[in-house]
Each structure stands twice: as structure tokens, then as C-alpha cells.
CSV table of C-alpha atoms and ligand atoms in Angstrom, one decimal:
chain,number,residue,atom,x,y,z
A,1,MET,CA,94.3,62.6,-76.3
A,2,MET,CA,91.9,61.6,-73.5
A,3,PRO,CA,90.3,64.5,-71.7
A,4,ASN,CA,91.2,64.5,-68.0
A,5,LYS,CA,87.8,65.9,-67.2
A,6,LEU,CA,84.6,64.0,-67.2
A,7,ILE,CA,82.0,65.2,-69.7
A,8,VAL,CA,78.3,64.4,-69.1
A,9,ALA,CA,75.7,65.2,-71.7
A,10,ASN,CA,72.1,65.6,-70.6
A,11,LEU,CA,70.0,65.2,-73.7
A,12,LYS,CA,66.9,65.9,-71.7
A,13,MET,CA,63.5,65.0,-73.4
A,14,ASP,CA,64.9,65.9,-76.8
A,15,MET,CA,65.3,64.1,-80.1
A,16,ALA,CA,63.0,61.6,-81.8
A,17,LEU,CA,64.4,58.4,-83.3
A,18,ASN,CA,65.6,60.0,-86.6
A,19,ASP,CA,67.4,62.7,-84.6
A,20,VAL,CA,69.1,60.0,-82.4
A,21,ILE,CA,70.3,58.2,-85.5
A,22,ASN,CA,71.6,61.4,-87.0
A,23,TYR,CA,73.3,62.4,-83.8
A,24,LEU,CA,75.0,59.0,-83.4
A,25,ASN,CA,76.2,59.2,-87.0
A,26,ILE,CA,77.8,62.6,-86.4
A,27,ILE,CA,79.4,61.8,-83.1
A,28,SER,CA,80.4,58.2,-83.9
A,29,ASP,CA,84.2,57.6,-84.0
A,30,LYS,CA,84.7,61.1,-82.6
A,31,ILE,CA,83.9,60.4,-79.0
A,32,ASN,CA,84.6,56.9,-78.0
A,33,ASN,CA,86.3,57.2,-74.6
A,34,LYS,CA,85.3,56.5,-71.1
A,35,LYS,CA,85.3,60.2,-70.0
A,36,VAL,CA,82.2,61.0,-71.9
A,37,ILE,CA,78.8,59.9,-70.5
A,38,ILE,CA,75.6,60.4,-72.5
A,39,CYS,CA,72.3,60.6,-70.8
A,40,PRO,CA,69.6,60.2,-73.4
A,41,THR,CA,65.8,59.9,-73.0
A,42,SER,CA,65.3,56.4,-71.5
A,43,ILE,CA,63.7,54.7,-74.5
A,44,PHE,CA,66.8,55.6,-76.6
A,45,ILE,CA,69.4,54.3,-74.2
A,46,PRO,CA,69.9,51.0,-76.1
A,47,TYR,CA,71.0,52.9,-79.2
A,48,PHE,CA,73.8,54.5,-77.3
A,49,LEU,CA,74.8,51.3,-75.5
A,50,PHE,CA,74.9,49.6,-78.9
A,51,HIS,CA,77.4,52.2,-80.0
A,52,ASN,CA,79.5,51.5,-76.9
A,53,TYR,CA,79.0,54.8,-75.2
A,54,GLN,CA,79.0,55.2,-71.4
A,55,VAL,CA,75.4,55.8,-70.6
A,56,GLY,CA,73.6,57.5,-67.8
A,57,ILE,CA,69.8,57.4,-67.2
A,58,GLN,CA,68.2,60.8,-66.5
A,59,ASN,CA,65.9,59.5,-63.7
A,60,VAL,CA,65.0,56.3,-61.8
A,61,PHE,CA,62.5,55.3,-59.2
A,62,TYR,CA,63.7,54.1,-55.8
A,63,GLU,CA,61.9,50.8,-55.8
A,64,SER,CA,63.4,47.8,-57.6
A,65,GLN,CA,60.2,46.5,-59.1
A,66,GLY,CA,56.5,46.4,-58.7
A,67,ALA,CA,53.3,48.3,-59.6
A,68,TYR,CA,54.8,51.7,-60.5
A,69,THR,CA,53.4,52.4,-63.9
A,70,GLY,CA,55.7,54.5,-66.0
A,71,GLU,CA,58.7,54.3,-63.8
A,72,VAL,CA,62.1,52.6,-64.4
A,73,SER,CA,64.1,51.1,-61.6
A,74,PRO,CA,67.8,51.2,-61.0
A,75,LYS,CA,67.8,47.4,-61.2
A,76,GLN,CA,66.3,47.5,-64.7
A,77,ALA,CA,68.6,50.2,-65.9
A,78,SER,CA,71.6,48.4,-64.5
A,79,SER,CA,70.5,45.1,-66.1
A,80,ILE,CA,70.8,46.6,-69.6
A,81,GLY,CA,74.3,48.0,-69.0
A,82,VAL,CA,73.6,51.6,-67.9
A,83,ASN,CA,76.4,52.9,-65.8
A,84,TYR,CA,75.2,56.1,-64.2
A,85,ALA,CA,72.1,57.9,-63.0
A,86,LEU,CA,71.4,61.6,-62.8
A,87,ILE,CA,69.7,62.2,-59.4
A,88,GLY,CA,68.3,65.4,-58.0
A,89,HIS,CA,68.4,67.4,-61.3
A,90,LYS,CA,66.8,70.8,-61.0
A,91,GLU,CA,64.1,69.9,-63.4
A,92,ARG,CA,63.2,66.8,-61.3
A,93,ARG,CA,63.2,68.9,-58.1
A,94,GLN,CA,61.2,71.8,-59.5
A,95,ILE,CA,58.7,70.2,-62.0
A,96,PHE,CA,58.3,66.8,-60.4
A,97,LYS,CA,58.6,68.1,-56.8
A,98,GLU,CA,61.4,65.7,-55.8
A,99,ASP,CA,62.6,66.6,-52.3
A,100,ASP,CA,65.8,65.7,-50.5
A,101,LEU,CA,64.2,62.6,-49.0
A,102,ILE,CA,63.3,61.2,-52.4
A,103,VAL,CA,66.8,62.1,-53.7
A,104,ASN,CA,68.3,60.2,-50.8
A,105,LYS,CA,66.1,57.1,-51.4
A,106,LYS,CA,67.0,57.2,-55.1
A,107,ILE,CA,70.7,57.4,-54.4
A,108,LYS,CA,70.6,54.4,-52.1
A,109,ALA,CA,68.6,52.4,-54.6
A,110,CYS,CA,71.1,53.2,-57.4
A,111,LEU,CA,74.1,52.2,-55.3
A,112,LYS,CA,72.4,49.0,-54.3
A,113,HIS,CA,72.1,48.1,-58.0
A,114,HIS,CA,75.6,49.2,-59.0
A,115,LEU,CA,74.6,52.4,-60.8
A,116,LYS,CA,77.0,55.3,-60.2
A,117,VAL,CA,75.3,58.4,-59.1
A,118,ILE,CA,75.6,61.9,-60.5
A,119,LEU,CA,74.0,64.0,-57.8
A,120,CYS,CA,72.9,67.4,-58.8
A,121,VAL,CA,72.8,70.2,-56.3
A,122,GLY,CA,72.3,73.9,-56.7
A,123,GLU,CA,70.6,77.0,-55.4
A,124,SER,CA,67.7,78.8,-57.0
A,125,LYS,CA,67.4,82.6,-57.2
A,126,LYS,CA,64.4,82.4,-54.9
A,127,ASP,CA,66.6,80.5,-52.3
A,128,ILE,CA,69.4,83.0,-52.3
A,129,ASP,CA,67.1,86.0,-51.6
A,130,LYS,CA,66.4,84.3,-48.3
A,131,ILE,CA,69.4,82.2,-47.4
A,132,ASP,CA,73.1,81.9,-48.1
A,133,THR,CA,74.1,79.6,-51.0
A,134,ASN,CA,76.5,77.6,-48.9
A,135,ILE,CA,73.8,76.8,-46.4
A,136,ILE,CA,71.5,75.6,-49.1
A,137,LEU,CA,74.2,73.4,-50.7
A,138,LYS,CA,75.2,71.9,-47.3
A,139,LYS,CA,71.6,71.0,-46.6
A,140,GLN,CA,71.1,69.4,-50.0
A,141,LEU,CA,74.3,67.4,-49.7
A,142,ILE,CA,73.8,66.2,-46.2
A,143,CYS,CA,70.2,65.2,-46.7
A,144,ALA,CA,70.9,63.5,-50.1
A,145,LEU,CA,73.9,61.5,-48.7
A,146,GLU,CA,72.5,60.7,-45.3
A,147,GLY,CA,73.2,57.0,-44.5
A,148,VAL,CA,75.3,56.3,-47.6
A,149,PRO,CA,78.0,53.9,-46.6
A,150,ALA,CA,81.6,55.3,-46.7
A,151,ASP,CA,82.8,52.8,-49.3
A,152,GLU,CA,80.2,54.0,-51.8
A,153,PHE,CA,81.4,57.6,-52.0
A,154,LYS,CA,83.8,56.6,-54.8
A,155,ASN,CA,80.6,55.9,-56.9
A,156,ILE,CA,79.1,59.3,-56.4
A,157,ILE,CA,79.9,62.4,-58.5
A,158,ILE,CA,78.4,65.7,-57.5
A,159,ALA,CA,77.3,68.2,-60.1
A,160,TYR,CA,77.1,71.8,-59.0
A,161,GLU,CA,74.3,73.4,-61.1
A,162,PRO,CA,72.8,76.7,-59.8
A,163,SER,CA,69.3,76.4,-61.0
A,164,TRP,CA,69.4,80.0,-62.3
A,165,ALA,CA,72.1,79.0,-64.7
A,166,ILE,CA,70.3,76.1,-66.2
A,167,GLY,CA,69.0,76.9,-69.7
A,168,THR,CA,69.4,80.6,-69.1
A,169,SER,CA,72.7,81.5,-70.9
A,170,ILE,CA,73.8,83.0,-67.6
A,171,THR,CA,76.8,81.4,-65.8
A,172,PRO,CA,78.5,82.2,-62.4
A,173,SER,CA,82.0,83.7,-62.6
A,174,ASN,CA,84.9,81.4,-62.6
A,175,GLU,CA,85.7,82.6,-59.1
A,176,GLN,CA,82.2,81.8,-57.8
A,177,ILE,CA,82.4,78.3,-59.3
A,178,ARG,CA,85.9,77.7,-57.9
A,179,ASN,CA,84.8,78.7,-54.4
A,180,ILE,CA,81.7,76.6,-54.4
A,181,VAL,CA,83.4,73.5,-55.8
A,182,ASP,CA,86.0,73.8,-53.0
A,183,TYR,CA,83.2,74.3,-50.5
A,184,ILE,CA,81.4,71.1,-51.7
A,185,LYS,CA,84.6,69.0,-51.5
A,186,ASP,CA,85.0,70.3,-48.0
A,187,ILE,CA,81.5,69.4,-47.0
A,188,ILE,CA,82.1,65.8,-48.2
A,189,LYS,CA,85.4,65.7,-46.4
A,190,VAL,CA,84.2,67.0,-43.1
A,191,ASN,CA,80.8,65.3,-42.9
A,192,PHE,CA,81.5,62.0,-44.7
A,193,ASN,CA,85.2,61.6,-44.3
A,194,TYR,CA,85.7,61.1,-48.0
A,195,GLN,CA,88.8,63.0,-49.4
A,196,ASP,CA,88.5,62.4,-53.1
A,197,SER,CA,85.1,63.7,-54.2
A,198,LYS,CA,84.6,64.7,-57.8
A,199,VAL,CA,82.6,67.8,-58.5
A,200,LEU,CA,81.3,68.9,-61.9
A,201,TYR,CA,79.9,72.2,-63.0
A,202,GLY,CA,76.7,72.5,-65.0
A,203,GLY,CA,74.5,75.3,-66.3
A,204,SER,CA,74.5,77.1,-69.7
A,205,ILE,CA,77.9,75.7,-70.8
A,206,ASN,CA,78.3,76.2,-74.5
A,207,ASP,CA,80.9,76.1,-77.2
A,208,ILE,CA,81.8,79.8,-76.6
A,209,ASN,CA,82.1,80.0,-72.8
A,210,ILE,CA,83.8,76.6,-72.3
A,211,THR,CA,87.2,78.0,-73.1
A,212,GLU,CA,86.9,80.4,-70.1
A,213,ILE,CA,85.1,78.0,-67.8
A,214,ASN,CA,87.7,75.3,-68.5
A,215,LYS,CA,90.3,77.4,-66.8
A,216,ILE,CA,88.9,76.5,-63.4
A,217,GLU,CA,91.4,74.0,-62.0
A,218,ASN,CA,89.4,72.3,-59.2
A,219,VAL,CA,86.4,71.3,-61.4
A,220,ASP,CA,86.5,67.6,-62.3
A,221,GLY,CA,84.2,67.9,-65.4
A,222,TYR,CA,81.0,69.3,-66.8
A,223,LEU,CA,77.3,68.5,-67.1
A,224,ILE,CA,76.1,69.9,-70.4
A,225,GLY,CA,72.4,70.2,-71.3
A,226,GLU,CA,71.2,72.2,-74.3
A,227,ALA,CA,74.6,72.5,-76.0
A,228,SER,CA,75.1,68.7,-75.9
A,229,ILE,CA,72.0,68.2,-77.9
A,230,ASP,CA,73.6,70.0,-80.9
A,231,SER,CA,76.1,67.4,-82.0
A,232,LYS,CA,78.4,70.0,-83.6
A,233,LYS,CA,78.5,72.2,-80.6
A,234,PHE,CA,79.0,69.2,-78.4
A,235,LEU,CA,82.0,68.1,-80.4
A,236,SER,CA,83.6,71.5,-80.2
A,237,ILE,CA,83.1,71.6,-76.5
A,238,ILE,CA,84.7,68.2,-76.1
A,239,GLU,CA,87.6,69.4,-78.3
A,240,VAL,CA,88.2,72.4,-76.1
A,241,ILE,CA,88.2,70.3,-72.9
A,242,GLN,CA,90.4,67.7,-74.5
A,243,LYS,CA,93.0,70.3,-75.4
A,244,GLY,CA,92.9,71.4,-71.7
B,301,PGA,P1,72.0,73.6,-69.7
B,301,PGA,O1,71.5,72.4,-68.8
B,301,PGA,O2,73.4,73.2,-70.1
B,301,PGA,O3,71.0,73.6,-70.9
B,301,PGA,O4,71.9,74.8,-68.9
B,301,PGA,C1,72.3,71.8,-67.8
B,301,PGA,C2,71.6,70.6,-67.3
B,301,PGA,O5,70.4,70.3,-67.6
B,301,PGA,O6,72.2,69.8,-66.5
């Protein structure tokens, strides 16, 4: 049975070539549908494409080409068959100091080169000591999506990932996630006049808590980090989601 919910695996900067090959051997034939998107480290993307997976790139630069040593452009990613790009991930924002303006430029560059965007938003613990979560999310969304043409919204998926839940084993309650997902959909409706936005939840999803988290009706899928790097855990998570 095809899962109704989208499943995005963020393999982060994990795995060397032999791990990628083992991983592909274990998952092959078990996940070959369009609702699973795998985001490997850039240099390993061709291996996943070769096995016919839907692939996302974990980061891109906003220029199409030029003297930007070490960067990969949306045009280059698109040219090899990458379908999605993760933009605004907490690790990019915190470690690489990417702000809302950079996120906005990257989104526009991706859409220009036909890469669908998975836009990550979420509050940090430091933020919420000072300011309400909804205000933080509204600002992130409005700045990130400023100037994006209305007909491109179907190519944007939003991932709600509170930064305090990423890699910490702590998750918000189902009620908190449900309320925030509704709030995000509302922001997009009111500010961008788009009625059908898709919102994922991400942050410390694992093979144990997925059964409970998967009860939240308004979530359109999941962004899974650490637990997706372990092929067996990832397959059990997919199985739970597929059963609904
Ligand atoms: P995590 O990461 O599942 O390890 O918390 C989520 C993410 O990086 O998007």
C-alpha cells in the first residue's frame, strides 16, 4: 500500500561509500514509491538516483553558476535529476548562519530551476524565552516566501521542525504539533492566498514514537534525520506510516 503521507529522510553528513552501498542494499525493493524522498550527502546523490529514488539535496547556493568554490547550484542539482532541496534547515541556520534573506534567495533560485523546496521552519528554546512561537514562525515564513509567485506554492512543502526537538529525543506533544501545523497552513492561506499547503513535522522522530505521532491528522508527512540513517529503523518507521 502506498503511504498517503510524504516521508523525507535527511541523511545529514553521515555514511561513507561502503555505508551507502549497504544502506541501498537493505532498503532496495522495500521503498520504491514516490512518497519517499531521500536527501543524502551531495556526493552520493547519483547512487540514489541510479536506484530510482526520489532525491532531495540538503543544501544549494542561490547563484546558478560561477566562482563559488565548494558550492552546488540548483541548476546543477536539477540537471542530474534531483527533485527537491531542503532549505532553511536548523543546522544551516545555526551553524552556517543562514538568515531569512538567504533562505528567500535560495527558495527563488530552486524554483527557477525546477527544484521543489522543502522549507524548514521552527523555533529555538532561546527564541521562545523571549517571544511567542507563532510570531517566530510567522516571521520565518513571510520572510522566506516573500516575492514567491502564487503559482509556485504547489512546489513548496513546509517542514515544521522546532530546533529543540532536532537530535534531542524530545518531541512536542501531538496537540502542540497539530496546533502549529494548522497555524502554518493558516499563515500561508492568509498571506499568500494558497489554500493547499503541505506541512511536515520533523524532530526526533523514531521507530518508537512514530506510532503516536502518526495519529496527528493534519500533518502531511515527516522529515526524519537520525532514525532514517539506520536502515532498519527507517524501514519500520515507513511501515508504521504506510499502515496509517
Ligand atoms: P532528527 O533530525 O530526526 O535527527 O531530530 C531531523 C532533521 O534533521 O530534519
